[in-house]
Coordinates of C-alpha atoms in Angstrom, one line a residue:
X3 CA 0.0 0.0 0.0
X4 CA 2.9 2.4 0.7
X5 CA 4.0 2.1 -3.0
X6 CA 0.5 2.8 -4.2
X7 CA 0.1 5.8 -1.9
X8 CA 3.5 7.3 -2.9
X9 CA 3.0 6.8 -6.6
X10 CA -0.5 8.2 -6.6
X11 CA 0.5 11.2 -4.5
X12 CA 3.4 12.0 -6.9
X13 CA 1.0 11.5 -9.8
X14 CA -1.3 14.2 -8.4
X15 CA 1.7 16.5 -7.9
X16 CA 3.0 16.0 -11.4
X17 CA -0.4 16.6 -12.9
X18 CA -0.5 20.2 -11.6
X19 CA 3.2 21.1 -11.9
X20 CA 2.9 23.1 -15.2
X21 CA 0.4 25.5 -13.6
X22 CA 2.4 25.7 -10.3
X23 CA 5.5 26.5 -12.4
X24 CA 3.6 29.4 -13.9
X25 CA 2.8 30.8 -10.5
X26 CA 6.3 30.3 -9.0
X27 CA 8.1 31.7 -12.0
X28 CA 5.5 34.4 -12.8
X29 CA 7.8 37.4 -12.3
X30 CA 10.6 35.8 -14.3
X31 CA 8.3 34.9 -17.2
X32 CA 6.7 38.3 -17.2
X33 CA 10.2 39.9 -17.5
X34 CA 11.6 37.5 -20.0
X35 CA 8.7 37.3 -22.4
X36 CA 7.2 40.7 -21.9
X37 CA 3.9 39.5 -20.5
X38 CA 1.3 41.5 -18.8
X39 CA 0.1 40.3 -15.4
X40 CA -3.3 39.3 -16.7
X41 CA -1.6 37.0 -19.3
X42 CA -0.5 34.7 -16.5
X43 CA -4.0 34.6 -15.1
X44 CA -5.4 33.8 -18.6
X45 CA -2.8 31.0 -19.0
X46 CA -3.8 29.4 -15.7
X47 CA -7.6 29.7 -16.4
X48 CA -6.9 28.3 -19.9
X49 CA -5.0 25.4 -18.5
X50 CA -7.9 24.4 -16.2
X51 CA -10.3 24.9 -19.1
X52 CA -8.4 22.5 -21.3
X53 CA -8.3 20.0 -18.4
X54 CA -12.1 20.3 -18.0
X55 CA -12.7 19.6 -21.7
X56 CA -10.3 16.6 -21.7
X57 CA -11.6 15.1 -18.5
X58 CA -14.5 13.0 -19.9
X59 CA -12.5 11.5 -22.8
X60 CA -9.6 10.9 -20.4
X61 CA -11.8 9.1 -18.0
X62 CA -13.1 6.8 -20.7
X63 CA -9.6 6.1 -21.9
X64 CA -8.5 5.1 -18.4
X65 CA -11.4 2.7 -18.1
X66 CA -10.5 1.1 -21.5
X67 CA -6.7 0.9 -21.3
X68 CA -6.4 0.4 -17.5
X69 CA -5.1 2.5 -14.6
X70 CA -1.5 1.2 -14.7
X71 CA -0.9 2.2 -18.3
X72 CA -2.6 5.5 -17.7
X73 CA -0.3 6.3 -14.8
X74 CA 2.7 5.6 -16.9
X75 CA 1.3 7.8 -19.6
X76 CA 0.6 10.6 -17.1
X77 CA 4.3 10.7 -16.0
X78 CA 5.6 10.6 -19.6
X79 CA 3.3 13.3 -20.9
X80 CA 4.0 15.4 -17.7
X81 CA 7.7 15.2 -18.4
X82 CA 7.1 16.2 -22.0
X83 CA 5.0 19.2 -21.0
X84 CA 7.6 20.5 -18.6
X85 CA 10.3 19.9 -21.3
X86 CA 8.3 22.1 -23.7
X87 CA 8.1 24.9 -21.1
X88 CA 11.8 24.5 -20.3
X89 CA 12.9 25.1 -23.9
X90 CA 10.1 27.6 -24.8
X91 CA 11.5 30.4 -27.0
X92 CA 8.4 32.5 -26.6
X93 CA 5.2 33.0 -24.6
X94 CA 3.2 31.2 -27.3
X95 CA 5.2 28.0 -26.8
X96 CA 4.7 28.3 -23.0
X97 CA 0.9 28.5 -23.8
X98 CA 1.2 25.3 -25.9
X99 CA 2.9 23.6 -22.9
X100 CA 0.2 24.7 -20.5
X101 CA -2.5 23.5 -22.9
X102 CA -0.7 20.1 -23.2
X103 CA -0.6 20.1 -19.4
X104 CA -4.4 19.5 -19.5
X105 CA -3.7 15.9 -20.4
X106 CA -2.0 14.8 -17.2
X107 CA -4.5 16.9 -15.2
X108 CA -7.4 15.1 -16.8
X109 CA -5.8 11.7 -16.3
X110 CA -4.8 12.1 -12.7
X111 CA -8.0 11.5 -10.7
X112 CA -9.4 8.8 -13.0
X113 CA -6.1 6.8 -13.0
X114 CA -5.3 7.2 -9.3
X115 CA -8.9 6.4 -8.2
X116 CA -8.9 3.2 -10.2
X117 CA -5.5 2.2 -8.8
X118 CA -6.8 2.7 -5.3
X119 CA -10.0 0.7 -6.0
X120 CA -8.0 -2.2 -7.5
X121 CA -5.2 -2.4 -4.9
X122 CA -6.3 -1.0 -1.5
X123 CA -8.6 -2.6 1.0
X124 CA -12.0 -0.8 1.4
X125 CA -11.3 0.3 4.9
X126 CA -8.1 2.1 4.0
X127 CA -9.2 3.8 0.7
X128 CA -10.3 7.0 2.4
X129 CA -7.0 7.6 4.1
X130 CA -5.0 6.7 0.9
X131 CA -7.2 9.0 -1.1
X132 CA -6.6 11.8 1.3
X133 CA -2.9 11.4 1.0
X134 CA -2.9 11.2 -2.8
X135 CA -5.1 14.3 -3.1
X136 CA -2.6 16.1 -0.8
X137 CA -0.2 15.6 -3.7
X138 CA -1.6 18.7 -5.3
X139 CA -0.2 20.8 -2.3
X140 CA 3.1 18.8 -2.5
X141 CA 3.4 19.9 -6.1
X142 CA 2.8 23.5 -5.1
X143 CA 5.5 23.3 -2.5
X144 CA 8.0 21.7 -5.0
X145 CA 7.3 24.4 -7.6
X146 CA 7.3 27.2 -5.1
X147 CA 10.3 26.5 -2.9
X148 CA 13.0 24.4 -4.7
X149 CA 12.2 25.7 -8.1
X150 CA 12.3 29.3 -7.0
X151 CA 15.6 28.7 -5.3
X152 CA 17.1 27.2 -8.4
X153 CA 15.8 30.1 -10.5
X154 CA 17.6 32.5 -8.2
X155 CA 21.0 30.9 -8.7
X156 CA 20.9 29.5 -12.3
X157 CA 18.6 29.9 -15.3
X158 CA 15.0 28.9 -14.5
X159 CA 14.9 26.6 -17.5
X160 CA 17.3 24.2 -15.8
X161 CA 15.0 24.0 -12.8
X162 CA 12.0 23.1 -15.0
X163 CA 14.1 20.6 -17.0
X164 CA 15.1 18.9 -13.7
X165 CA 11.4 18.5 -12.8
X166 CA 10.8 16.9 -16.2
X167 CA 13.6 14.5 -15.5
X168 CA 12.2 13.6 -12.1
X169 CA 8.9 12.7 -13.8
X170 CA 10.6 10.2 -15.9
X171 CA 12.5 8.8 -12.9
X172 CA 9.1 7.9 -11.3
X173 CA 8.0 5.8 -14.4
X174 CA 9.5 2.5 -13.3
X175 CA 7.7 2.7 -9.9
X176 CA 4.5 3.5 -11.7
X177 CA 4.8 0.3 -13.7
X178 CA 3.0 -1.9 -11.2
X179 CA 0.5 -4.7 -11.7
X180 CA -3.0 -3.2 -11.4
X181 CA -6.0 -5.6 -12.1
X182 CA -7.9 -4.2 -15.1
X183 CA -11.7 -4.7 -15.5
X184 CA -12.8 -3.3 -18.9
X185 CA -16.1 -1.4 -18.8
X186 CA -19.2 -3.0 -20.2
X187 CA -20.4 -0.4 -22.7
X188 CA -21.3 3.2 -22.1
X189 CA -24.3 4.5 -20.1
X190 CA -24.8 7.0 -17.4
X191 CA -22.4 7.2 -14.4
X192 CA -25.4 7.9 -12.1
X193 CA -27.2 10.9 -10.7
X194 CA -25.0 11.0 -7.6
X195 CA -21.9 11.4 -9.7
X196 CA -23.5 14.3 -11.6
X197 CA -24.5 16.0 -8.3
X198 CA -20.9 15.5 -7.0
X199 CA -19.7 17.3 -10.2
X200 CA -22.1 20.2 -9.5
X201 CA -20.7 20.3 -5.9
X202 CA -17.2 20.4 -7.3
X203 CA -18.0 23.1 -9.8
X204 CA -19.2 25.4 -7.0
X205 CA -16.3 24.4 -4.7
X206 CA -13.7 25.0 -7.4
X207 CA -15.2 28.3 -8.3
X208 CA -14.8 29.6 -4.8
X209 CA -11.5 28.0 -4.0
X210 CA -9.8 29.2 -7.2
X211 CA -10.9 32.7 -6.4
X212 CA -9.4 32.5 -2.9
X213 CA -6.1 31.1 -4.4
X214 CA -5.9 34.0 -6.8
X215 CA -6.8 37.0 -4.7
X216 CA -6.0 36.0 -1.1
X217 CA -2.4 37.3 -1.1
X218 CA -3.5 40.6 -2.8
X219 CA -6.1 41.0 -0.1
X220 CA -3.5 40.4 2.6
X221 CA -1.4 43.3 1.1
X222 CA -4.5 45.5 1.1
X223 CA -4.8 44.8 4.9
X224 CA -1.2 46.0 5.4
X225 CA 0.8 42.8 5.1
X226 CA 4.0 42.9 3.1
X227 CA 4.0 40.8 -0.1
X228 CA 6.2 38.0 1.4
X229 CA 4.1 37.8 4.5
X230 CA 0.9 37.9 2.5
X231 CA 2.2 34.9 0.5
X232 CA 2.2 32.9 3.7
X233 CA -1.6 33.1 3.7
X234 CA -1.5 30.7 0.8
X235 CA 1.2 28.6 2.5
X236 CA -0.9 28.3 5.7
X237 CA -4.0 27.4 3.6
X238 CA -1.9 24.7 1.7
X239 CA -0.4 23.1 4.8
X240 CA -3.7 22.9 6.6
X241 CA -5.2 21.6 3.4
X242 CA -2.9 18.6 3.4
X243 CA -3.8 17.8 7.0
X244 CA -7.5 18.4 6.3
X245 CA -7.5 16.2 3.2
X246 CA -6.0 13.3 5.0
X247 CA -8.1 13.6 8.1
X248 CA -11.5 14.3 6.4
X249 CA -11.0 11.7 3.7
X250 CA -10.2 9.1 6.4
X251 CA -13.4 10.0 8.2
X252 CA -15.4 9.9 5.0
X253 CA -13.9 6.5 4.2
X254 CA -15.1 5.1 7.5
X255 CA -18.6 6.7 7.2
X256 CA -21.6 4.8 5.9
X257 CA -22.0 7.5 3.3
X258 CA -18.8 9.4 2.5
X259 CA -20.9 12.3 1.1
X260 CA -22.3 13.0 4.5
X261 CA -19.1 14.9 5.3
X262 CA -19.5 17.3 2.4
X263 CA -22.2 19.7 3.8
X264 CA -20.0 20.3 6.9
X265 CA -17.0 21.1 4.7
X266 CA -18.9 23.5 2.5
X267 CA -20.5 25.3 5.4
X268 CA -17.2 25.5 7.2
X269 CA -15.7 27.0 4.0
X270 CA -18.5 29.6 3.9
X271 CA -18.0 30.5 7.5
X272 CA -14.2 30.8 7.0
X273 CA -14.8 33.3 4.1
X274 CA -17.0 35.3 6.3
X275 CA -14.1 35.6 8.8
X276 CA -11.8 36.6 5.9
X277 CA -14.3 39.3 4.9
X278 CA -14.5 40.9 8.4
X279 CA -10.7 41.0 8.6
X280 CA -10.9 44.5 7.2
X281 CA -12.0 45.5 10.7
X282 CA -9.6 43.2 12.5
X283 CA -6.7 42.2 10.2
X284 CA -5.5 39.3 12.4
X285 CA -8.6 37.4 11.5
X286 CA -7.3 36.9 8.0
X287 CA -5.0 34.2 9.4
X288 CA -8.0 32.5 11.1
X289 CA -9.8 32.5 7.8
X290 CA -6.7 31.0 6.1
X291 CA -6.8 28.1 8.5
X292 CA -10.5 27.6 8.0
X293 CA -10.3 27.6 4.2
X294 CA -7.5 25.1 4.3
X295 CA -9.2 22.7 6.8
X296 CA -12.6 22.9 5.1
X297 CA -12.6 24.2 1.5
X298 CA -9.3 22.6 0.3
X299 CA -10.4 19.2 1.8
X300 CA -13.7 19.1 -0.2
X301 CA -12.3 17.8 -3.4
X302 CA -10.5 14.9 -1.6
X303 CA -13.8 13.8 0.1
X304 CA -15.7 14.1 -3.2
X305 CA -13.3 11.6 -4.7
X306 CA -13.9 9.2 -1.8
X307 CA -17.6 9.6 -2.4
X308 CA -17.4 9.0 -6.1
X309 CA -15.3 5.8 -5.6
X310 CA -18.1 4.5 -3.4
X311 CA -20.8 5.5 -5.8
X312 CA -19.8 3.4 -8.9
X313 CA -18.4 0.0 -9.7
X314 CA -14.6 -0.2 -10.3
X315 CA -15.1 -0.8 -14.1
X316 CA -16.5 2.7 -14.6
X317 CA -14.6 4.5 -11.9
X318 CA -12.4 6.3 -14.3
X319 CA -15.3 7.9 -16.2
X320 CA -17.1 8.8 -12.9
X321 CA -13.9 10.5 -11.5
X322 CA -13.6 12.4 -14.8
X323 CA -17.1 13.8 -14.6
X324 CA -16.4 15.1 -11.0
X325 CA -13.0 16.4 -12.0
X326 CA -14.5 18.2 -15.0
X327 CA -16.8 20.1 -12.7
X328 CA -13.9 21.0 -10.4
X329 CA -11.6 22.2 -13.2
X330 CA -14.5 24.1 -14.7
X331 CA -15.0 25.9 -11.4
X332 CA -11.3 26.7 -11.3
X333 CA -11.4 28.1 -14.9
X334 CA -14.5 30.3 -14.3
X335 CA -14.0 31.5 -10.7
X336 CA -11.0 34.0 -10.9
X337 CA -12.0 35.7 -14.1
X338 CA -15.6 36.3 -12.9
X339 CA -14.9 37.3 -9.3
X340 CA -12.1 39.5 -10.6
X341 CA -14.8 41.7 -12.2
X342 CA -16.5 42.3 -8.8
X343 CA -15.8 45.8 -7.5
X344 CA -14.2 45.7 -4.1
X345 CA -13.2 42.9 -1.7
X346 CA -16.4 42.8 0.3
X347 CA -18.4 41.9 -2.8
X348 CA -15.7 39.5 -4.0
X349 CA -15.8 37.5 -0.7
X350 CA -19.6 37.6 -0.8
X351 CA -19.5 35.9 -4.2
X352 CA -17.0 33.3 -2.9
X353 CA -19.2 32.7 0.2
X354 CA -22.2 32.3 -2.0
X355 CA -20.4 29.7 -4.1
X356 CA -19.5 27.7 -1.0
X357 CA -23.2 28.0 0.2
X358 CA -24.3 26.6 -3.2
X359 CA -21.9 23.8 -2.7
X360 CA -23.4 23.2 0.7
X361 CA -26.9 23.1 -0.7
X362 CA -25.9 20.6 -3.4
X363 CA -24.0 18.5 -0.8
X364 CA -27.2 18.4 1.3
X365 CA -29.2 17.2 -1.7
X366 CA -26.6 14.5 -2.3
X367 CA -26.9 13.2 1.2
X368 CA -30.7 13.0 0.9
X369 CA -30.5 11.0 -2.4
X370 CA -29.7 7.3 -3.0
X371 CA -26.3 6.3 -4.4

């Protein structure tokens, strides 16, 4: 189980590395390619948009060819994407790399979910899923700390190339025997999976907006830029712990989805705390903890719920449907909330999105699997 947990966690990290590289190297890329700040935001939104569009065909592909082959493909394509970015002579080539990065993003949840279903005992799936979902935060750390350090001493391209090489190093470990049960035809993934996708859309809309504007809000409260960046770090660290703990609890529950309303309501309450930090700035740190514990954990628990909702043969397609909703929310959230005048209304929109997620989650718990 340790091998499965590590490989799946690394797969989730690799799937998001191209977008995290954009964030970590934003100032360098802006200077080298003459980009405007909004170009980076458009690239990130575009990357999530491509992942959303590719999720459904990727899920069907995973069900057909098997999770083991799909994992290997994820690492190989991820290495290729990072290689394209490392040698990019222009911003247009970087954009091509980001678009190609939608492939490993789309493969990640379907492939890792099927690996867990095929190799992990039911009682341990929740905890393993929490760890593998925390791989997203691990990827953010790797891109943010070591890569930024390398870029400060040598050319940033060498750092990105090193990440590409590391993706290939993991390939032998990913080549593990995973039982494959081909799907029996097409058909619906079930109404519960569709509702989980709607939950993920609302959750992703709000969470992406927090990720994008949280540090800027911290600066508006009087924090320095480096200190404001720690708001995202606090949210990420608590998100790792929250994903592991809440996913474990969901895996032990009779219905994993029963945890989702609590997470969404906790996220909405946390955003309310963030909003009132204009009157008491120290509250922004309390809000960061809450968003990490509740909002960041929601996607991990939804993956536990979707694994319980469908048979293993169609688990890839089901995970893809939910992932498409989450990626769609990430693509839509920042551009739309960025149009809202002033932080009070911005946080009101984010809180409303989390409340919509809570409403959908409550409907899920009242419906049959």
